[in-house]
């Protein structure tokens, strides 16, 4: 193995001038240059899916994790040597090591890999390796990435394209967050939070929105915007960008790429702005089913777009997915490194295949959702409990608006149990969280889930409480939440458990408490 290959992913890099732990722009070798790859924290959802994808490509895959979770047994059943605990000797005979952003530098196996001069890859780089030679479709944006990625994969499969996918949640009905697939297309949920989305070099990209998120890394919204510009710059000239023109950030980013990319826009339309290529009409809903007229200004067709995952934002996500299936195609040779710079990506103009169009719409109407995206956990005592991963202001507002529309349709209330995620995010966006939560009839505020962060002086859920105008009260711990829900909820109400932390683990306890009290 030559020195360039061994050092392919060593050292840090930068995005938008911000230092990153990994050089996500590094050229990766052909996958067959590495016969044995070892993955750290292999029980994690993101790393475990990459282990399976690499194994499916014929790589001898091994992995370690300190936790003996059920996924370890399933990895072993898939032929992956998954071991519990750390042992530096496990990297003695491997060609490369894969880590996640959460892997600490003091992990013995990582230290040993560094000492041996082995290539150390971030999981996104490993995913790029595993998808070499595939037609990558990457979904990026502050909000809606997971749902849109899931819809793209679902609709492509409904249209007869057995695409691969790797997304941040399981597809309801398939129970998986990744599949290899046999078609050229591979759908990836990009991650802007650590800058890793620049590693994929997609032929087709979807941009849902550009918002001031992850300021703990980027520092300012202007830097966030530059990071998205750098991601879009990795799409080869002539590639396809599908962007939500309702969002000012996505619209501006798309406009900056029009001289080199084929841009398709979608949205409900904004006064004073150009009509979107895929133009949604006023949404209507009956219970969980939402629909809208979709005027396809590329094909000249007027369609009916229907989804059974609630919310106007999901109609936007579905319009983006439909654009991928019906209007974005790519042909051409792929380089060994997965760089599609030689490909000829095209937009399908004019009449489209009616069967393809119908299959896409039918697939989207059948889409059952992604885990923790307005996922109904159950009903007890006449109260429906829904779990959602929303963790920034826009996502929280969309989820609460959707819940309020559903509850009030039947004359009932929506009660939101909200667990803020990250101290820095709570500090920076307390007003936005409060504005989104104010659409609820009552808010139960849990303590901040710090995740990777240490507490910050003066930062707590009280910052949000101070800005709320709707009825609200503090809940001291997750263990107290079931009783708090029983006190607040009435038969017919909708209870939303919202946040990216461990609030999701309270779902069954809340249902049990409601059942016991009824």
Coordinates of C-alpha atoms in Angstrom, one line a residue:
X1 CA 0.0 0.0 0.0
X2 CA 1.6 3.3 -1.0
X3 CA 2.0 6.3 1.4
X4 CA -0.7 8.4 -0.2
X5 CA -3.3 5.7 0.3
X6 CA -2.3 5.0 3.9
X7 CA -2.6 8.7 4.7
X8 CA -5.8 9.3 2.7
X9 CA -7.9 10.5 5.5
X10 CA -5.4 11.4 8.2
X11 CA -5.3 14.9 9.6
X12 CA -7.9 17.7 10.0
X13 CA -9.5 19.8 7.3
X14 CA -11.8 22.8 7.1
X15 CA -15.2 23.9 5.7
X16 CA -16.1 27.5 5.1
X17 CA -12.8 28.4 6.9
X18 CA -13.8 26.5 10.1
X19 CA -11.4 23.7 11.2
X20 CA -12.8 20.2 11.1
X21 CA -11.5 17.1 12.8
X22 CA -11.3 15.3 9.4
X23 CA -10.4 16.3 5.9
X24 CA -13.7 15.6 4.2
X25 CA -12.3 16.8 0.9
X26 CA -9.5 14.2 0.9
X27 CA -9.3 12.0 -2.2
X28 CA -10.2 8.4 -1.2
X29 CA -8.6 5.4 -2.9
X30 CA -10.6 2.8 -4.8
X31 CA -12.5 0.6 -2.3
X32 CA -10.5 -2.5 -3.4
X33 CA -7.3 -0.9 -2.1
X34 CA -8.5 -1.8 1.4
X35 CA -9.4 -5.4 2.1
X36 CA -10.0 -5.2 5.9
X37 CA -11.7 -2.3 7.6
X38 CA -12.3 -1.9 11.3
X39 CA -15.1 0.3 12.7
X40 CA -15.2 1.8 16.2
X41 CA -18.5 2.4 18.0
X42 CA -20.0 -0.1 15.6
X43 CA -23.2 -0.5 17.6
X44 CA -24.2 3.1 16.7
X45 CA -27.0 3.5 14.2
X46 CA -24.8 5.3 11.7
X47 CA -21.7 3.2 12.0
X48 CA -23.6 -0.1 12.0
X49 CA -25.3 0.6 8.7
X50 CA -21.9 1.4 7.1
X51 CA -20.5 -1.8 8.4
X52 CA -23.3 -3.7 6.6
X53 CA -22.8 -1.7 3.4
X54 CA -19.1 -2.3 3.4
X55 CA -19.6 -6.0 4.0
X56 CA -22.0 -6.1 1.1
X57 CA -19.2 -4.7 -1.1
X58 CA -17.0 -7.7 -0.2
X59 CA -14.8 -5.9 2.4
X60 CA -13.8 -8.0 5.5
X61 CA -15.4 -5.9 8.2
X62 CA -14.8 -6.0 11.9
X63 CA -15.9 -3.6 14.7
X64 CA -15.8 -2.8 18.4
X65 CA -18.2 -1.1 20.8
X66 CA -18.1 -0.8 24.6
X67 CA -21.8 -1.7 24.7
X68 CA -23.2 -5.1 24.1
X69 CA -26.3 -3.9 22.4
X70 CA -28.7 -6.2 20.4
X71 CA -27.3 -4.8 17.1
X72 CA -24.0 -6.5 17.9
X73 CA -25.6 -10.0 17.5
X74 CA -27.3 -9.0 14.3
X75 CA -24.0 -7.7 12.9
X76 CA -22.3 -11.0 13.7
X77 CA -25.1 -12.8 12.0
X78 CA -24.3 -10.7 8.9
X79 CA -20.7 -12.0 8.9
X80 CA -19.2 -8.9 10.7
X81 CA -16.7 -9.6 13.4
X82 CA -18.3 -7.4 16.1
X83 CA -16.6 -7.5 19.5
X84 CA -17.6 -5.9 22.8
X85 CA -15.0 -3.7 24.5
X86 CA -11.7 -2.2 23.3
X87 CA -8.6 -4.1 22.4
X88 CA -5.7 -2.3 20.6
X89 CA -4.7 -5.6 19.0
X90 CA -7.8 -5.6 16.9
X91 CA -6.3 -3.1 14.5
X92 CA -3.1 -5.0 14.0
X93 CA -4.0 -6.5 10.7
X94 CA -6.5 -4.0 9.2
X95 CA -6.0 -1.6 6.4
X96 CA -8.1 1.3 7.7
X97 CA -10.2 2.3 10.7
X98 CA -13.6 4.1 10.7
X99 CA -14.8 6.3 13.5
X100 CA -17.8 8.6 14.2
X101 CA -17.8 12.2 15.3
X102 CA -18.5 10.9 18.8
X103 CA -15.4 8.6 19.0
X104 CA -13.0 10.0 21.5
X105 CA -9.3 10.2 20.7
X106 CA -8.3 8.2 23.8
X107 CA -10.1 5.0 22.7
X108 CA -7.3 2.4 22.7
X109 CA -8.0 1.1 19.2
X110 CA -7.9 4.6 17.8
X111 CA -4.7 5.4 19.6
X112 CA -3.2 2.2 18.2
X113 CA -4.3 3.0 14.7
X114 CA -2.8 6.5 14.9
X115 CA 0.5 5.0 16.1
X116 CA 0.6 2.5 13.2
X117 CA -0.1 5.2 10.7
X118 CA -3.3 3.6 9.5
X119 CA -5.9 5.7 7.6
X120 CA -8.6 6.9 10.0
X121 CA -11.8 7.7 8.3
X122 CA -14.9 9.4 9.5
X123 CA -18.1 7.4 8.9
X124 CA -19.2 9.7 6.1
X125 CA -15.9 9.0 4.2
X126 CA -16.6 5.3 4.8
X127 CA -20.1 5.7 3.3
X128 CA -18.5 7.4 0.3
X129 CA -16.2 4.4 -0.1
X130 CA -19.2 2.0 0.2
X131 CA -21.1 3.9 -2.5
X132 CA -18.3 4.2 -5.0
X133 CA -19.7 3.7 -8.5
X134 CA -23.2 4.5 -7.5
X135 CA -25.3 7.4 -8.6
X136 CA -25.4 9.4 -5.4
X137 CA -28.5 11.5 -4.5
X138 CA -27.8 13.6 -1.4
X139 CA -30.4 15.4 0.6
X140 CA -29.2 18.4 2.6
X141 CA -30.7 21.1 4.7
X142 CA -31.4 22.2 8.3
X143 CA -34.8 20.7 8.4
X144 CA -36.6 17.8 6.6
X145 CA -33.5 15.9 5.5
X146 CA -34.5 12.6 7.1
X147 CA -38.1 12.6 5.9
X148 CA -37.2 13.8 2.4
X149 CA -34.4 11.2 2.1
X150 CA -36.8 8.5 3.2
X151 CA -39.4 9.7 0.7
X152 CA -36.9 9.7 -2.2
X153 CA -35.8 6.2 -1.4
X154 CA -39.4 5.0 -1.0
X155 CA -40.7 6.7 -4.2
X156 CA -37.7 5.4 -6.3
X157 CA -38.4 1.9 -5.1
X158 CA -42.1 2.3 -5.8
X159 CA -41.1 3.3 -9.3
X160 CA -39.2 0.1 -9.8
X161 CA -35.7 1.4 -8.9
X162 CA -34.2 -0.8 -6.2
X163 CA -32.1 2.0 -4.9
X164 CA -29.7 1.9 -2.0
X165 CA -30.1 4.3 0.9
X166 CA -28.5 5.4 4.1
X167 CA -30.6 7.8 6.2
X168 CA -30.8 9.0 9.8
X169 CA -33.9 7.0 10.8
X170 CA -35.6 3.7 9.9
X171 CA -38.2 3.6 7.2
X172 CA -41.5 2.6 8.8
X173 CA -42.6 -0.5 7.1
X174 CA -39.1 -1.6 6.2
X175 CA -37.5 -1.4 9.7
X176 CA -34.1 -0.3 8.3
X177 CA -32.1 2.9 7.9
X178 CA -29.9 1.5 5.1
X179 CA -30.1 -1.0 2.3
X180 CA -27.6 -1.8 -0.5
X181 CA -30.1 -2.0 -3.4
X182 CA -29.3 -3.2 -6.9
X183 CA -30.1 0.0 -8.9
X184 CA -27.4 2.6 -9.6
X185 CA -29.1 5.2 -7.4
X186 CA -28.0 5.5 -3.8
X187 CA -29.8 8.0 -1.5
X188 CA -27.8 9.6 1.3
X189 CA -28.9 12.0 4.1
X190 CA -26.1 14.5 4.2
X191 CA -24.9 16.0 7.5
X192 CA -24.0 19.6 7.7
X193 CA -23.5 19.6 11.5
X194 CA -19.8 18.5 11.2
X195 CA -19.2 19.5 7.6
X196 CA -19.1 15.9 6.4
X197 CA -21.6 16.4 3.6
X198 CA -18.9 17.7 1.3
X199 CA -17.4 14.2 1.0
X200 CA -20.1 12.6 -1.2
X201 CA -19.9 14.6 -4.6
X202 CA -23.4 13.7 -5.6
X203 CA -24.8 13.9 -9.1
X204 CA -28.2 15.0 -7.7
X205 CA -28.8 17.0 -4.6
X206 CA -31.9 18.2 -2.8
X207 CA -31.7 21.3 -0.7
X208 CA -34.6 21.7 1.7
X209 CA -33.5 24.9 3.5
X210 CA -30.5 26.8 4.8
X211 CA -30.9 28.0 8.4
X212 CA -28.7 29.3 11.2
X213 CA -28.1 26.0 12.9
X214 CA -25.0 24.3 14.4
X215 CA -23.6 27.6 15.4
X216 CA -21.4 25.8 17.9
X217 CA -19.3 24.8 14.9
X218 CA -19.9 27.5 12.3
X219 CA -20.2 30.6 14.6
X220 CA -22.5 32.6 12.3
X221 CA -25.2 32.2 9.7
X222 CA -22.9 33.6 7.0
X223 CA -20.5 30.8 7.6
X224 CA -23.3 28.3 7.5
X225 CA -24.3 29.7 4.1
X226 CA -20.7 29.3 2.9
X227 CA -20.7 25.7 4.0
X228 CA -23.7 24.9 1.9
X229 CA -22.2 26.7 -1.0
X230 CA -19.1 24.5 -0.7
X231 CA -21.4 21.4 -0.5
X232 CA -23.2 22.4 -3.7
X233 CA -19.8 23.1 -5.4
X234 CA -19.0 19.4 -5.1
X235 CA -21.8 18.5 -7.5
X236 CA -20.2 18.2 -11.0
X237 CA -21.0 20.8 -13.6
X238 CA -24.3 19.9 -15.2
X239 CA -25.5 18.0 -12.2
X240 CA -29.0 18.5 -10.8
X241 CA -30.0 20.6 -7.8
X242 CA -33.6 20.4 -6.5
X243 CA -34.2 23.3 -4.1
X244 CA -37.1 24.6 -2.0
X245 CA -37.7 28.1 -3.3
X246 CA -40.0 28.9 -0.4
X247 CA -36.9 29.1 1.8
X248 CA -34.8 32.2 1.3
X249 CA -31.5 30.5 2.1
X250 CA -32.1 27.6 -0.2
X251 CA -33.4 29.9 -3.0
X252 CA -30.3 32.1 -2.7
X253 CA -28.0 29.1 -2.7
X254 CA -29.6 27.7 -5.8
X255 CA -29.4 31.0 -7.6
X256 CA -25.7 31.0 -7.0
X257 CA -25.4 27.7 -8.8
X258 CA -27.5 28.3 -11.9
X259 CA -24.5 29.0 -14.1
X260 CA -23.2 25.5 -13.5
X261 CA -26.0 23.2 -12.3
X262 CA -29.5 22.4 -13.6
X263 CA -31.8 23.8 -11.0
X264 CA -35.3 22.6 -10.2
X265 CA -37.4 24.5 -7.7
X266 CA -40.3 23.4 -5.6
X267 CA -42.6 25.0 -3.1
X268 CA -45.9 26.7 -2.3
X269 CA -44.7 29.9 -3.8
X270 CA -43.6 33.2 -2.3
X271 CA -45.1 36.5 -3.3
X272 CA -42.7 38.5 -5.4
X273 CA -40.6 35.5 -6.3
X274 CA -40.6 33.3 -9.4
X275 CA -43.2 30.5 -9.6
X276 CA -41.6 27.2 -8.5
X277 CA -41.1 24.5 -11.2
X278 CA -43.1 22.2 -9.0
X279 CA -45.8 24.5 -7.6
X280 CA -47.9 23.3 -4.6
X281 CA -51.4 24.6 -4.1
X282 CA -53.1 25.4 -0.8
X283 CA -52.9 22.2 1.4
X284 CA -55.9 20.4 2.6
X285 CA -56.1 17.6 5.2
X286 CA -58.5 15.1 6.7
X287 CA -56.9 13.6 9.8
X288 CA -53.5 12.3 9.0
X289 CA -53.9 12.6 5.2
X290 CA -52.6 15.8 3.6
X291 CA -52.9 16.7 0.0
X292 CA -52.4 19.5 -2.5
X293 CA -52.6 20.2 -6.2
X294 CA -49.1 20.0 -7.7
X295 CA -48.6 22.0 -10.8
X296 CA -45.6 20.5 -12.6
X297 CA -44.4 23.4 -14.8
X298 CA -41.6 21.3 -16.3
X299 CA -44.0 18.7 -17.8
X300 CA -47.0 20.9 -17.9
X301 CA -49.0 18.4 -15.9
X302 CA -51.5 19.1 -13.0
X303 CA -51.3 16.4 -10.4
X304 CA -52.7 15.5 -7.0
X305 CA -50.0 15.0 -4.4
X306 CA -51.1 13.1 -1.3
X307 CA -49.3 11.9 1.8
X308 CA -50.3 10.2 5.0
X309 CA -47.6 11.7 7.1
X310 CA -49.2 15.0 8.4
X311 CA -48.1 18.5 7.8
X312 CA -47.6 21.0 5.0
X313 CA -43.9 20.5 5.4
X314 CA -44.3 16.9 4.4
X315 CA -46.0 18.0 1.2
X316 CA -42.9 20.0 0.5
X317 CA -40.7 17.0 1.2
X318 CA -42.9 14.8 -1.1
X319 CA -42.7 17.4 -3.9
X320 CA -38.9 17.2 -3.7
X321 CA -38.9 13.4 -3.8
X322 CA -41.3 13.5 -6.8
X323 CA -38.9 15.8 -8.6
X324 CA -36.0 13.4 -8.1
X325 CA -37.9 10.4 -9.4
X326 CA -39.6 12.1 -12.4
X327 CA -37.2 14.8 -13.5
X328 CA -33.7 14.1 -12.3
X329 CA -31.6 11.4 -14.2
X330 CA -27.9 10.9 -14.7
X331 CA -25.8 8.8 -17.1
X332 CA -22.1 8.4 -17.6
X333 CA -19.0 6.7 -16.3
X334 CA -18.0 6.9 -12.7
X335 CA -14.4 7.2 -11.5
X336 CA -13.0 4.6 -9.2
X337 CA -13.3 7.1 -6.3
X338 CA -17.0 7.6 -6.8
X339 CA -16.5 11.1 -8.3
X340 CA -19.1 11.6 -10.9
X341 CA -17.4 14.6 -12.5
X342 CA -17.5 12.8 -15.9
X343 CA -21.2 12.1 -15.7
X344 CA -23.8 13.8 -17.8
X345 CA -26.6 14.7 -15.4
X346 CA -29.8 15.9 -17.0
X347 CA -33.2 17.2 -16.1
X348 CA -36.1 15.5 -17.9
X349 CA -37.8 18.3 -19.8
X350 CA -41.3 18.2 -21.3
X351 CA -43.5 15.1 -21.2
X352 CA -42.7 12.5 -18.7
X353 CA -43.4 8.8 -18.6
X354 CA -47.0 8.6 -17.2
X355 CA -46.3 5.2 -15.6
X356 CA -43.2 6.6 -13.8
X357 CA -45.2 9.7 -12.7
X358 CA -48.1 7.5 -11.4
X359 CA -45.7 5.2 -9.6
X360 CA -44.0 8.1 -7.8
X361 CA -47.3 9.6 -6.7
X362 CA -48.6 6.2 -5.5
X363 CA -45.5 5.5 -3.6
X364 CA -45.6 8.8 -1.9
X365 CA -49.2 8.3 -1.0
X366 CA -48.2 5.0 0.6
X367 CA -45.2 6.3 2.4
X368 CA -45.6 5.4 6.1
X369 CA -42.9 7.7 7.5
X370 CA -39.6 7.5 9.2
X371 CA -39.0 6.7 12.8
X372 CA -39.3 9.5 15.3
X373 CA -40.9 11.8 12.6
X374 CA -44.4 12.4 13.9
X375 CA -44.5 8.7 14.8
X376 CA -47.6 7.6 16.6
X377 CA -46.5 5.6 19.6
X378 CA -50.0 4.6 20.7
X379 CA -53.3 5.6 22.3
X380 CA -54.4 5.2 25.9
X381 CA -57.2 6.8 27.9
X382 CA -58.4 8.4 24.7
X383 CA -55.1 10.3 24.3
X384 CA -52.8 9.8 21.3
X385 CA -49.1 10.0 21.9
X386 CA -46.7 11.0 19.1
X387 CA -42.9 11.0 19.2
X388 CA -40.9 13.5 17.1
X389 CA -37.2 14.3 16.8
X390 CA -37.7 18.0 16.2
X391 CA -34.9 19.9 17.9
X392 CA -34.5 23.4 16.3
X393 CA -37.0 26.2 16.1
X394 CA -38.3 25.6 12.6
X395 CA -38.8 21.8 13.2
X396 CA -40.5 22.4 16.5
X397 CA -42.8 25.0 15.0
X398 CA -43.8 22.6 12.1
X399 CA -44.5 19.7 14.4
X400 CA -46.6 21.7 16.8
X401 CA -48.5 23.4 14.0
X402 CA -49.3 20.0 12.5
X403 CA -50.3 18.6 15.9
X404 CA -52.5 21.6 16.6
X405 CA -54.3 21.3 13.2
X406 CA -55.0 17.6 13.8
X407 CA -56.2 18.1 17.4
X408 CA -58.4 21.1 16.7
X409 CA -60.0 19.4 13.7
X410 CA -61.8 17.3 16.3
X411 CA -62.2 20.1 18.9
X412 CA -59.4 18.9 21.1
X413 CA -56.1 20.1 22.4
X414 CA -52.4 19.5 21.8
X415 CA -50.1 19.1 24.7
X416 CA -46.3 19.3 24.0
X417 CA -43.6 17.8 26.2
X418 CA -40.4 19.5 24.9
X419 CA -36.9 18.5 25.8
X420 CA -34.4 21.1 24.5
X421 CA -31.3 19.7 22.9
X422 CA -27.9 21.2 23.6
X423 CA -27.2 24.2 25.9
X424 CA -25.8 26.3 23.1
X425 CA -28.8 25.8 21.0
X426 CA -31.1 26.6 23.9
X427 CA -29.1 29.8 24.6
X428 CA -29.1 30.9 20.9
X429 CA -32.7 30.0 20.0
X430 CA -34.8 30.3 23.1
X431 CA -37.1 32.8 21.4
X432 CA -37.6 30.7 18.3
X433 CA -38.4 27.6 20.4
X434 CA -41.0 29.6 22.4
X435 CA -42.5 31.0 19.2
X436 CA -43.0 27.5 17.8
X437 CA -44.3 26.1 21.1
X438 CA -46.9 28.8 21.5
X439 CA -49.1 27.1 19.0
X440 CA -49.7 24.4 21.7
X441 CA -52.4 24.5 24.2
X442 CA -50.0 23.5 27.0
X443 CA -46.3 23.0 27.1
X444 CA -44.4 20.7 29.5
X445 CA -40.8 21.8 29.6
X446 CA -38.1 19.3 30.5
X447 CA -34.5 20.0 31.4
X448 CA -32.0 20.6 28.6
X449 CA -30.5 17.4 27.2
X450 CA -26.8 18.4 27.0
X451 CA -25.6 15.5 24.8
X452 CA -22.0 16.3 23.9
X453 CA -22.0 19.7 25.8
X454 CA -21.3 20.7 29.3
X455 CA -23.8 23.0 31.1
X456 CA -23.5 26.7 30.4
X457 CA -24.0 29.3 33.1
X458 CA -27.5 30.7 33.2
X459 CA -28.7 28.4 30.4
X460 CA -31.8 26.2 31.2
X461 CA -35.3 25.5 29.9
X462 CA -36.3 28.6 31.9
X463 CA -35.0 30.7 29.0
X464 CA -37.8 29.3 26.9
X465 CA -40.4 29.4 29.6
X466 CA -39.7 33.1 30.1
X467 CA -40.7 33.7 26.5
X468 CA -43.8 31.5 26.3
X469 CA -47.3 33.0 26.2
X470 CA -49.2 29.7 26.2
X471 CA -49.9 27.7 29.3
X472 CA -46.7 25.9 30.5
X473 CA -45.0 24.4 33.4
X474 CA -41.6 22.8 34.2
X475 CA -41.2 19.1 34.6
X476 CA -38.1 18.4 36.7
X477 CA -37.0 15.1 35.1
X478 CA -37.9 12.6 32.5
X479 CA -39.2 10.2 35.3
X480 CA -41.8 12.8 36.3
X481 CA -43.1 13.2 32.7
X482 CA -45.7 10.4 32.7
X483 CA -47.5 11.9 35.8
X484 CA -47.3 15.4 34.3
X485 CA -48.9 14.2 31.1
X486 CA -51.7 12.5 33.1
X487 CA -52.4 15.7 34.9
X488 CA -52.5 17.8 31.7
X489 CA -54.1 15.6 29.0
X490 CA -57.8 15.0 28.5
X491 CA -59.5 12.3 26.4
X492 CA -59.2 13.3 22.7
X493 CA -56.1 15.3 23.2
X494 CA -52.9 14.8 21.2
X495 CA -49.6 14.6 23.2
X496 CA -46.4 15.3 21.4
X497 CA -43.0 14.1 22.9
X498 CA -40.5 16.4 21.1
X499 CA -36.8 16.5 21.2
X500 CA -33.6 14.9 19.9
X501 CA -32.5 13.6 23.4
X502 CA -33.9 10.7 25.4
X503 CA -37.5 12.0 25.7
X504 CA -38.3 9.3 23.1
X505 CA -37.6 6.7 25.8
X506 CA -40.6 8.0 27.9
X507 CA -43.2 7.0 25.3
X508 CA -44.2 3.7 26.7
X509 CA -44.2 5.0 30.3
X510 CA -46.5 7.9 29.3
X511 CA -48.9 5.4 27.6
X512 CA -48.8 3.1 30.7
X513 CA -49.6 6.0 33.0
X514 CA -52.5 7.2 30.8
X515 CA -53.9 3.7 30.7
X516 CA -53.6 3.3 34.5
X517 CA -55.4 6.6 35.0
X518 CA -58.3 6.0 32.7

